[in-house]
Amino acid sequence: MTAYLSGLGPWAWIILGVALMGLELAAPGGVLLWLGLAAVATGGLAALTGMAWQGAMLAFVLIAPSLVLAGRRFTRGADDATAGDLPHLNRRAGALIGRVFTLEGPMVHGEGRVRVGDSSWRVVGPDLPAGGR
């Protein structure tokens, strides 16, 4: 087994890295990309330094978690709700909080309708005349 692993050389790491990045296309999740980059970096490091397979394995064990964590931090920043000029995009309920709407008709028996944008919604509350808020 040791002879087989030492015979693979740094190109095995690079090929493994490219294969992992290719698998990311088939099963997107964001982890295989960073593991693939770690494998490519390990192959490059092994080629430059001429390290044995044990050193390359140790380098991968150290590089992979750091790249996965850095990648998670890098990609999670894109989900920040306060970023950009449309903070409520795809957060429809959050866009309605704090807004006041006018009744289309009177609230009778605790039920009425309000217009929100281009649609009409059923609301419940105390009896109020049409135009109430």
PDB file of C-alpha atoms in Angstrom, residues 54-100:
ATOM      1  CA  GLN A  54       2.719  11.199   4.223  1.00  0.00           C
ATOM      2  CA  GLY A  55       3.598  14.891   4.118  1.00  0.00           C
ATOM      3  CA  ALA A  56       1.113  15.504   1.319  1.00  0.00           C
ATOM      4  CA  MET A  57      -1.608  13.772   3.318  1.00  0.00           C
ATOM      5  CA  LEU A  58      -0.778  15.902   6.362  1.00  0.00           C
ATOM      6  CA  ALA A  59      -0.804  19.041   4.200  1.00  0.00           C
ATOM      7  CA  PHE A  60      -4.244  18.113   2.841  1.00  0.00           C
ATOM      8  CA  VAL A  61      -5.553  17.468   6.361  1.00  0.00           C
ATOM      9  CA  LEU A  62      -4.398  20.959   7.358  1.00  0.00           C
ATOM     10  CA  ILE A  63      -5.407  22.816   4.171  1.00  0.00           C
ATOM     11  CA  ALA A  64      -8.856  21.259   3.576  1.00  0.00           C
ATOM     12  CA  PRO A  65     -10.652  22.381   6.773  1.00  0.00           C
ATOM     13  CA  SER A  66      -9.227  25.878   6.522  1.00  0.00           C
ATOM     14  CA  LEU A  67     -10.383  26.243   2.900  1.00  0.00           C
ATOM     15  CA  VAL A  68     -13.840  24.811   3.690  1.00  0.00           C
ATOM     16  CA  LEU A  69     -14.289  27.264   6.587  1.00  0.00           C
ATOM     17  CA  ALA A  70     -12.976  30.181   4.520  1.00  0.00           C
ATOM     18  CA  GLY A  71     -15.295  29.212   1.663  1.00  0.00           C
ATOM     19  CA  ARG A  72     -18.302  29.047   3.992  1.00  0.00           C
ATOM     20  CA  ARG A  73     -17.469  32.495   5.343  1.00  0.00           C
ATOM     21  CA  PHE A  74     -16.989  33.836   1.820  1.00  0.00           C
ATOM     22  CA  THR A  75     -20.260  32.448   0.463  1.00  0.00           C
ATOM     23  CA  ARG A  76     -22.417  33.119   3.540  1.00  0.00           C
ATOM     24  CA  GLY A  77     -21.807  36.859   3.274  1.00  0.00           C
ATOM     25  CA  ALA A  78     -23.916  36.904   0.094  1.00  0.00           C
ATOM     26  CA  ASP A  79     -27.021  35.906   2.099  1.00  0.00           C
ATOM     27  CA  ASP A  80     -26.950  38.968   4.346  1.00  0.00           C
ATOM     28  CA  ALA A  81     -30.437  40.550   4.384  1.00  0.00           C
ATOM     29  CA  THR A  82     -29.086  44.074   4.822  1.00  0.00           C
ATOM     30  CA  ALA A  83     -26.776  43.880   1.820  1.00  0.00           C
ATOM     31  CA  GLY A  84     -27.718  45.596  -1.399  1.00  0.00           C
ATOM     32  CA  ASP A  85     -30.447  48.029  -2.330  1.00  0.00           C
ATOM     33  CA  LEU A  86     -33.283  45.445  -2.083  1.00  0.00           C
ATOM     34  CA  PRO A  87     -33.100  44.155   1.508  1.00  0.00           C
ATOM     35  CA  HIS A  88     -36.561  42.489   1.375  1.00  0.00           C
ATOM     36  CA  LEU A  89     -36.051  40.630  -1.885  1.00  0.00           C
ATOM     37  CA  ASN A  90     -37.264  37.041  -1.310  1.00  0.00           C
ATOM     38  CA  ARG A  91     -38.302  37.996   2.233  1.00  0.00           C
ATOM     39  CA  ARG A  92     -41.887  38.957   1.532  1.00  0.00           C
ATOM     40  CA  ALA A  93     -43.167  38.736   5.091  1.00  0.00           C
ATOM     41  CA  GLY A  94     -40.342  40.967   6.293  1.00  0.00           C
ATOM     42  CA  ALA A  95     -41.334  43.623   3.757  1.00  0.00           C
ATOM     43  CA  LEU A  96     -44.813  43.894   5.343  1.00  0.00           C
ATOM     44  CA  ILE A  97     -43.728  44.361   8.952  1.00  0.00           C
ATOM     45  CA  GLY A  98     -44.465  47.859  10.195  1.00  0.00           C
ATOM     46  CA  ARG A  99     -46.562  48.914   7.199  1.00  0.00           C
ATOM     47  CA  VAL A 100     -50.138  50.197   7.589  1.00  0.00           C
TER      48      VAL A 100
END
